[in-house]
JSON list of C-alpha atoms and ligand atoms in Angstrom, two decimals:
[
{"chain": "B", "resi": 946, "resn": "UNK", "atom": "CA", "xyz": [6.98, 12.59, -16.80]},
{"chain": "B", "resi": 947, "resn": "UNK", "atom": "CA", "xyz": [7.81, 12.10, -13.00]},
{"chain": "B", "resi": 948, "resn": "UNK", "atom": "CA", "xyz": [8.17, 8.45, -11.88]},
{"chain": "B", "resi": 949, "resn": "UNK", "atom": "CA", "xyz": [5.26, 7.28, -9.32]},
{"chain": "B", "resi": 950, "resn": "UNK", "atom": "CA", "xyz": [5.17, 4.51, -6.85]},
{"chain": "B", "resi": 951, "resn": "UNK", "atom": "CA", "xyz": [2.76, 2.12, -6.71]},
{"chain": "B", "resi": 952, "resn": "UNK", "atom": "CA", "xyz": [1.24, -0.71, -4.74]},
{"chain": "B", "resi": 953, "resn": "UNK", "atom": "CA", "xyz": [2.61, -3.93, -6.00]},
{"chain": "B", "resi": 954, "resn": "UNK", "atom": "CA", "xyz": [-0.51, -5.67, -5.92]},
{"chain": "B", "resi": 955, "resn": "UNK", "atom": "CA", "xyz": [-2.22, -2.90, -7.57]},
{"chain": "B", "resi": 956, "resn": "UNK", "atom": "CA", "xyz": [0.24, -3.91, -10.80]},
{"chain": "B", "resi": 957, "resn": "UNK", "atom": "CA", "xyz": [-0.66, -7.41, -10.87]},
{"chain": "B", "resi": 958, "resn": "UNK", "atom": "CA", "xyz": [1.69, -9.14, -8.32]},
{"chain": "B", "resi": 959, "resn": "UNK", "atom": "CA", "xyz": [0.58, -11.95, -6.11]},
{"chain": "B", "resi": 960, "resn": "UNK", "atom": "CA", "xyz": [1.63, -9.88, -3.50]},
{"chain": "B", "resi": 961, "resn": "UNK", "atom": "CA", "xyz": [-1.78, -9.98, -1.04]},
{"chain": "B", "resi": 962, "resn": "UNK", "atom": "CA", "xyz": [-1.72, -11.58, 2.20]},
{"chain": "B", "resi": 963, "resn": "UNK", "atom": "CA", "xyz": [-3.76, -14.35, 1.14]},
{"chain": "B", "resi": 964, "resn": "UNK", "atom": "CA", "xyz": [-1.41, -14.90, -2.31]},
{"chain": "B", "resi": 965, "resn": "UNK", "atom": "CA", "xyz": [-3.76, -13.11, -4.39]},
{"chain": "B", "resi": 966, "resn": "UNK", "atom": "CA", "xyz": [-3.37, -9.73, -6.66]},
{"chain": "B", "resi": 967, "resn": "UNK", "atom": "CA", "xyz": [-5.27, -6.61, -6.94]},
{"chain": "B", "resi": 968, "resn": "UNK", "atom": "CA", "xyz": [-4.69, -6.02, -10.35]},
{"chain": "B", "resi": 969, "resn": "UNK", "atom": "CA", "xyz": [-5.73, -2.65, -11.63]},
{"chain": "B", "resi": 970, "resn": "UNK", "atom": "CA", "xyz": [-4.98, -3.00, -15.26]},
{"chain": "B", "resi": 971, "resn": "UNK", "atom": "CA", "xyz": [-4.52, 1.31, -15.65]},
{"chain": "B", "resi": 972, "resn": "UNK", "atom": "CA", "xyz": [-1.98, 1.20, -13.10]},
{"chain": "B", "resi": 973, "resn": "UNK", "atom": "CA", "xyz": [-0.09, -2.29, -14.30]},
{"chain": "B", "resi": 974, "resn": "UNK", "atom": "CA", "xyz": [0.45, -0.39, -17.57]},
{"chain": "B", "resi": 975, "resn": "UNK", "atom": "CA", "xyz": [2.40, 2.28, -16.35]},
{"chain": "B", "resi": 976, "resn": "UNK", "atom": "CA", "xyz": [4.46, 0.13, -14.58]},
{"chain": "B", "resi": 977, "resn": "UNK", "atom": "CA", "xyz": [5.00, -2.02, -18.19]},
{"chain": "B", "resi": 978, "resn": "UNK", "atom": "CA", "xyz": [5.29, 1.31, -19.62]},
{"chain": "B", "resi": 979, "resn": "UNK", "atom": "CA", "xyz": [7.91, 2.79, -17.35]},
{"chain": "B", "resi": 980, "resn": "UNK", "atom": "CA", "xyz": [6.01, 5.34, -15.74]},
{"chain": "B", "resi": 981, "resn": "UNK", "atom": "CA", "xyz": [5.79, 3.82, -12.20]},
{"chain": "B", "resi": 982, "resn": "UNK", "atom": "CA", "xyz": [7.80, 1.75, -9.65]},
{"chain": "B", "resi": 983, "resn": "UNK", "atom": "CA", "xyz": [6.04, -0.78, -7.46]},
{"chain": "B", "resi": 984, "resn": "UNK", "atom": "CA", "xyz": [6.48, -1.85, -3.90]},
{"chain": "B", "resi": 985, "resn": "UNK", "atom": "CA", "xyz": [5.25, -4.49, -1.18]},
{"chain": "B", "resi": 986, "resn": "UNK", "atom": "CA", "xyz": [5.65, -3.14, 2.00]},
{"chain": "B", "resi": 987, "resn": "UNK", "atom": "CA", "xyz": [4.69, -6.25, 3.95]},
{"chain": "B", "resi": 988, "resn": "UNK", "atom": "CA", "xyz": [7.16, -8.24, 1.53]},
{"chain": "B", "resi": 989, "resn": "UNK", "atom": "CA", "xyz": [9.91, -5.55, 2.21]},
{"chain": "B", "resi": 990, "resn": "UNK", "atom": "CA", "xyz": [9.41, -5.95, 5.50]},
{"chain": "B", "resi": 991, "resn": "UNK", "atom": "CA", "xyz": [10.38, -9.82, 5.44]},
{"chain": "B", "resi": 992, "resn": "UNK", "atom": "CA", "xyz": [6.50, -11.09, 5.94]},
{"chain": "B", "resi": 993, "resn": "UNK", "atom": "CA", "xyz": [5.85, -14.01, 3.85]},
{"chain": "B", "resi": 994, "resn": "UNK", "atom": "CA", "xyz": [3.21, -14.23, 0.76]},
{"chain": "B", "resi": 995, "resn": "UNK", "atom": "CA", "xyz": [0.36, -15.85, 2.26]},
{"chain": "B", "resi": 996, "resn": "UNK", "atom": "CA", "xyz": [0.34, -14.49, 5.22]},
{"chain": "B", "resi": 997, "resn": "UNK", "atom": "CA", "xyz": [-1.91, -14.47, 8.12]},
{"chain": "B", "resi": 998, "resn": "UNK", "atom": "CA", "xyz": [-3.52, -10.71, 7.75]},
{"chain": "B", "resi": 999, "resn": "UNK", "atom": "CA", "xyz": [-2.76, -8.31, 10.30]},
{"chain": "B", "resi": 1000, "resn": "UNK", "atom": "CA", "xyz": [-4.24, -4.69, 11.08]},
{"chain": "B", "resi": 1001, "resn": "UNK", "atom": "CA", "xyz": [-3.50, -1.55, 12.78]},
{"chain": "B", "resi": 1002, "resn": "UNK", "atom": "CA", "xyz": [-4.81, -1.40, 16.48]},
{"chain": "B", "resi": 1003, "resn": "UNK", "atom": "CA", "xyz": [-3.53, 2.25, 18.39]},
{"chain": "B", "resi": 1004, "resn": "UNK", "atom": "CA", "xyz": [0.02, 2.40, 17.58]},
{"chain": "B", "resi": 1005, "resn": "UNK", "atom": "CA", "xyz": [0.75, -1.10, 16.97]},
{"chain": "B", "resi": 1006, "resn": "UNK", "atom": "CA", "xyz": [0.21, -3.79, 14.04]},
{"chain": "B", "resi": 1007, "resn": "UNK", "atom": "CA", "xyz": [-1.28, -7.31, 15.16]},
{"chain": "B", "resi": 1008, "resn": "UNK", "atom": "CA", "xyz": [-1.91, -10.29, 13.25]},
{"chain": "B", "resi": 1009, "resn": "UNK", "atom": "CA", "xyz": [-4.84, -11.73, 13.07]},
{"chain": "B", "resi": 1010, "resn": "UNK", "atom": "CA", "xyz": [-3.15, -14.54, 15.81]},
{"chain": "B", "resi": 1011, "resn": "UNK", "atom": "CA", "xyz": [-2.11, -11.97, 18.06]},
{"chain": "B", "resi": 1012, "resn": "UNK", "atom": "CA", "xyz": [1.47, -11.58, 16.79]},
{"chain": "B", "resi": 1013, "resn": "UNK", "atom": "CA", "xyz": [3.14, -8.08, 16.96]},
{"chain": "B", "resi": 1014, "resn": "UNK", "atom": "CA", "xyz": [4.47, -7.30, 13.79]},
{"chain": "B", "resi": 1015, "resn": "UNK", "atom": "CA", "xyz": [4.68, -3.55, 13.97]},
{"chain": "B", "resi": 1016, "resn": "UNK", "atom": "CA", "xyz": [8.65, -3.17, 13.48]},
{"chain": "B", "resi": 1017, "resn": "UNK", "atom": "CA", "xyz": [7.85, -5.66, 10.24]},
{"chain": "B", "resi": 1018, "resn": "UNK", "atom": "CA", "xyz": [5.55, -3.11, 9.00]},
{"chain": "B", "resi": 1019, "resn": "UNK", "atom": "CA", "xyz": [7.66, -0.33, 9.74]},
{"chain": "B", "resi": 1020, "resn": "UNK", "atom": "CA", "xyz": [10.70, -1.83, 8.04]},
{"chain": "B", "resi": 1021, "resn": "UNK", "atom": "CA", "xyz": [8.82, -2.34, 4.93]},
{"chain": "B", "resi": 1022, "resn": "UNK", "atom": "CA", "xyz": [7.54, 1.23, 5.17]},
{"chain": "B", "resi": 1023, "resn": "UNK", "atom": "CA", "xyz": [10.96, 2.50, 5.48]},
{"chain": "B", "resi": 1024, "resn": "UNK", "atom": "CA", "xyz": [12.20, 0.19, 2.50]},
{"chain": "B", "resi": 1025, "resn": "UNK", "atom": "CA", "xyz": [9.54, 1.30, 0.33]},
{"chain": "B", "resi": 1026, "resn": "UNK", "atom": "CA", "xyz": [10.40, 5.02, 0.70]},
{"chain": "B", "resi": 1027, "resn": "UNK", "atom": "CA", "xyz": [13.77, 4.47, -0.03]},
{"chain": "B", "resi": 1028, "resn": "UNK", "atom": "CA", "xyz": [12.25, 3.03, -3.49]},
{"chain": "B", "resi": 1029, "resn": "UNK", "atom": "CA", "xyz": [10.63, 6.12, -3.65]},
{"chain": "B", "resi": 1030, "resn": "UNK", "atom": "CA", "xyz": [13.40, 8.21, -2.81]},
{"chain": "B", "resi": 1031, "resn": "UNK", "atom": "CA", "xyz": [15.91, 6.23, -5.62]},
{"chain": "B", "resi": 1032, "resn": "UNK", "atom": "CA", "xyz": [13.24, 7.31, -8.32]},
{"chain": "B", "resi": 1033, "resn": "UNK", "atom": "CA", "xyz": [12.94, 10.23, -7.32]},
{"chain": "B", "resi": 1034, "resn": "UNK", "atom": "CA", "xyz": [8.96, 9.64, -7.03]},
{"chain": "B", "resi": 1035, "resn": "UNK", "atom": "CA", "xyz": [6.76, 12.26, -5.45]},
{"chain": "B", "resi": 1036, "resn": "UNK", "atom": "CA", "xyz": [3.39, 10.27, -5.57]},
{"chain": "B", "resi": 1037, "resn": "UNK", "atom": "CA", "xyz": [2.49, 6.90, -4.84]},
{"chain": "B", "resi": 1038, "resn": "UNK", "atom": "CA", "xyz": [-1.01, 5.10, -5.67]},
{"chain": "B", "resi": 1039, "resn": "UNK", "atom": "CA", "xyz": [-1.58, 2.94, -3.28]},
{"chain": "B", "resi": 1040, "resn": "UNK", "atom": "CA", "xyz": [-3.79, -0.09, -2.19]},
{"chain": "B", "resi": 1041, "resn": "UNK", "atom": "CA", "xyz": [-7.14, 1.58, -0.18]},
{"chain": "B", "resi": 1042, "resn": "UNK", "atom": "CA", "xyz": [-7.99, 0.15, 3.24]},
{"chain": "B", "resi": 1043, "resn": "UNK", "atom": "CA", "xyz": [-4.46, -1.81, 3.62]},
{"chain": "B", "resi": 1044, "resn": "UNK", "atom": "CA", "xyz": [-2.85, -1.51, 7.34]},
{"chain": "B", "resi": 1045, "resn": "UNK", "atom": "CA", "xyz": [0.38, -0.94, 5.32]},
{"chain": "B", "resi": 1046, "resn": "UNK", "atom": "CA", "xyz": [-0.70, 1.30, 1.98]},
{"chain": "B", "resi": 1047, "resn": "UNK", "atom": "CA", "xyz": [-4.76, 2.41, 2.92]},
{"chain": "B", "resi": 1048, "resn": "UNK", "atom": "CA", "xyz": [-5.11, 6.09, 3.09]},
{"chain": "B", "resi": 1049, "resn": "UNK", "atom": "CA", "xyz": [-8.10, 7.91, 4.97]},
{"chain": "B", "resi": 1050, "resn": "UNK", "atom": "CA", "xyz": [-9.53, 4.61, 6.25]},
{"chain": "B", "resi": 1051, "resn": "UNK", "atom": "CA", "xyz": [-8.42, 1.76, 6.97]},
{"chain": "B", "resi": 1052, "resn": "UNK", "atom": "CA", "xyz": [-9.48, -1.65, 8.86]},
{"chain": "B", "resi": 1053, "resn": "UNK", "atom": "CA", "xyz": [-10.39, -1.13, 12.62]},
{"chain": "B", "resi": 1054, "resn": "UNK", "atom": "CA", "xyz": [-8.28, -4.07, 14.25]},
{"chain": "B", "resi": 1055, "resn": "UNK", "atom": "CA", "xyz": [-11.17, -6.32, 15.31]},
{"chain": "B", "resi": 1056, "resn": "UNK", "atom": "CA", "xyz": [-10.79, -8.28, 11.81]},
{"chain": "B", "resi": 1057, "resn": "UNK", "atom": "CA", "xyz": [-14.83, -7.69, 11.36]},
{"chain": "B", "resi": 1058, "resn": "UNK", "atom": "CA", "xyz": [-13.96, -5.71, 8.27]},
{"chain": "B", "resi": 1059, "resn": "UNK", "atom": "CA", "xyz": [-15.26, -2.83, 9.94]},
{"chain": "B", "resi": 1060, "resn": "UNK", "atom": "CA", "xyz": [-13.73, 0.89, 8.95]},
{"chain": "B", "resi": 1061, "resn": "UNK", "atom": "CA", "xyz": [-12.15, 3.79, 11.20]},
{"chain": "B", "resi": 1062, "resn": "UNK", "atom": "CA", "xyz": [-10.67, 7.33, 9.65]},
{"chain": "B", "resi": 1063, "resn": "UNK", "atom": "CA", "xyz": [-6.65, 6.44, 9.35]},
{"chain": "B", "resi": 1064, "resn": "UNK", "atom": "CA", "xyz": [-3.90, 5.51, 7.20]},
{"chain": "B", "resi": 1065, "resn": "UNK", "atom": "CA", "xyz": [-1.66, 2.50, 6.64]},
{"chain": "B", "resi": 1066, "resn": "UNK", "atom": "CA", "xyz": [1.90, 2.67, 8.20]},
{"chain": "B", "resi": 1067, "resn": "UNK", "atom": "CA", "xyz": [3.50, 3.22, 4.53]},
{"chain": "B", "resi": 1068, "resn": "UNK", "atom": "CA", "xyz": [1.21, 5.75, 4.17]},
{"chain": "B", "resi": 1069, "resn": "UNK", "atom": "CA", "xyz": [1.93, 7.67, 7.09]},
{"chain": "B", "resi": 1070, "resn": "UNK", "atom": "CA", "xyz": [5.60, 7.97, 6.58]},
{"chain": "B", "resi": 1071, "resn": "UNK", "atom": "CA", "xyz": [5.21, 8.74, 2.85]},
{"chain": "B", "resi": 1072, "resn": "UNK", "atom": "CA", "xyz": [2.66, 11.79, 4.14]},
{"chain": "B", "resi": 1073, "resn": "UNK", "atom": "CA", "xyz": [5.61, 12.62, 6.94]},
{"chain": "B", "resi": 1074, "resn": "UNK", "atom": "CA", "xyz": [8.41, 12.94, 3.97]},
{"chain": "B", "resi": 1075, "resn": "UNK", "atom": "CA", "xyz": [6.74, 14.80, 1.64]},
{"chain": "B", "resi": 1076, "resn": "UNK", "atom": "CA", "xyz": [5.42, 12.30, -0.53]},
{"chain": "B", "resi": 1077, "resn": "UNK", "atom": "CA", "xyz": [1.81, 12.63, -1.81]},
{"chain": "B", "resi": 1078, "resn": "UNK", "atom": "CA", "xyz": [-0.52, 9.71, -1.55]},
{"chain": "B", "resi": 1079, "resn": "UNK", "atom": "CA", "xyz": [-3.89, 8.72, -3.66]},
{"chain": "B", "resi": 1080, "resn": "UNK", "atom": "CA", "xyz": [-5.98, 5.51, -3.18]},
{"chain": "B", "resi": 1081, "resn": "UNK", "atom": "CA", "xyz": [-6.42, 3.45, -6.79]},
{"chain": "B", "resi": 1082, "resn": "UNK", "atom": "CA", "xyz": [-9.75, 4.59, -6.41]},
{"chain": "B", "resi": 1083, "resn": "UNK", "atom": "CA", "xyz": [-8.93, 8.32, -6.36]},
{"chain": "B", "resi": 1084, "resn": "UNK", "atom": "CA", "xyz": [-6.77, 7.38, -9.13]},
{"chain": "B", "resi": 1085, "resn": "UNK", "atom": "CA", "xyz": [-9.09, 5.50, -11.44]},
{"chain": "B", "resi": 1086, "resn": "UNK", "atom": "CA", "xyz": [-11.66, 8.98, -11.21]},
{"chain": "B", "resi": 1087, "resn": "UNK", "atom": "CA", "xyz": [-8.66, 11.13, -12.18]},
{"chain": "B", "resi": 1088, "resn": "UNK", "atom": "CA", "xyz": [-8.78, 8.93, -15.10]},
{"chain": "B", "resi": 1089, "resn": "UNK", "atom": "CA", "xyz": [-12.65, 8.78, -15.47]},
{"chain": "B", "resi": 1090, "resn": "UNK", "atom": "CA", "xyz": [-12.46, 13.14, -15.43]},
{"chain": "B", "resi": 1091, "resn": "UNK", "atom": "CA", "xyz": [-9.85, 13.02, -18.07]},
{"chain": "B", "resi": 1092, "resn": "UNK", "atom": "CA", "xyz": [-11.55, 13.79, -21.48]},
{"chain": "O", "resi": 1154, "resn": "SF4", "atom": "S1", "xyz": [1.33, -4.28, 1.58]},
{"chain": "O", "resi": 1154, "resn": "SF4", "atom": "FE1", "xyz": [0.47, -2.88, 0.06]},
{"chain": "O", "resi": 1154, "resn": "SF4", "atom": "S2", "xyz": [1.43, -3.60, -1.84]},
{"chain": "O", "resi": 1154, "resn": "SF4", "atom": "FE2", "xyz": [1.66, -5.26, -0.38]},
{"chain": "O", "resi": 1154, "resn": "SF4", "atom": "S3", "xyz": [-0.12, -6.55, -0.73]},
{"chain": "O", "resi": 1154, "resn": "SF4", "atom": "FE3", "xyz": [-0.64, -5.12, 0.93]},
{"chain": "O", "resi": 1154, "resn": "SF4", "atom": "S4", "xyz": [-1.70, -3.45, -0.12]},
{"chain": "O", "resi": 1154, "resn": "SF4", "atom": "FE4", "xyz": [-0.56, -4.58, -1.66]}
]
């Protein structure tokens, strides 16, 4: 079976911006089980965990304090394909709605927690090299059609 990538927090780590997980217990057991790798792209990219939340605005990432932190974001994006690369993974399930891992929509940049059509930056570049992408959510109703 072919080795996917995951969202860290997805797996159980403490990962979020505000210290917290997103556990998904499906996905934290093929990571236990060998089946998947897991990355933090806003880790990878040297932000700390907590850390103030940030979203995509045009081309660039803010913070919620007005700090650029687009080349942090693309670092991390760049570091977690290389994961992907080394394991030789094809498909990643990753966090929904994240500025980093969301796929198909993803926070606006106003920090009102309202939507627009878009991906994280991880997601983008995965897309851009060939690497397929699913949201947990797609992932859990791939489970749910399974007999
Ligand atoms: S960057 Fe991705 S893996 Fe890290 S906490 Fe955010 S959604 Fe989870």
């Amino acid at each position: 079976m072919e080795t996917i990538l995951v969202s860290k927090c997805l797996a159980g780590s403490y990962c979020r911006y505000d210290g917290g997980t997103n556990l998904v217990p499906e996905i934290q057991r093929l990571v236990e089980q060998g089946f998947a790798v897991t990355a933090c792209p806003e880790e990878l990219g040297g932000l700390p965990t907590p850390r103030v939340p940030s979203e995509r605005h045009n081309s660039r990432v803010v913070s919620r304090e007005g700090h650029d932190v687009t080349l942090e974001f693309e670092s991390g994006a760049e570091a977690a394909l290389r994961i992907a690369r080394e394991n030789g993974c094809r498909t990643a399930v990753l966090k929904s709605r994240s500025p980093s891992c969301g796929k198909g929509c993803i926070y606006d940049g106003s920090f009102t927690g309202k939507l627009v059509a878009g991906n994280g930056v991880t997601t983008d570049l995965f897309l851009k090299n060939g690497i397929r992408v699913i949201t947990e959510e797609e992932f859990l109703s791939t489970l749910q059609m399974v007999p």
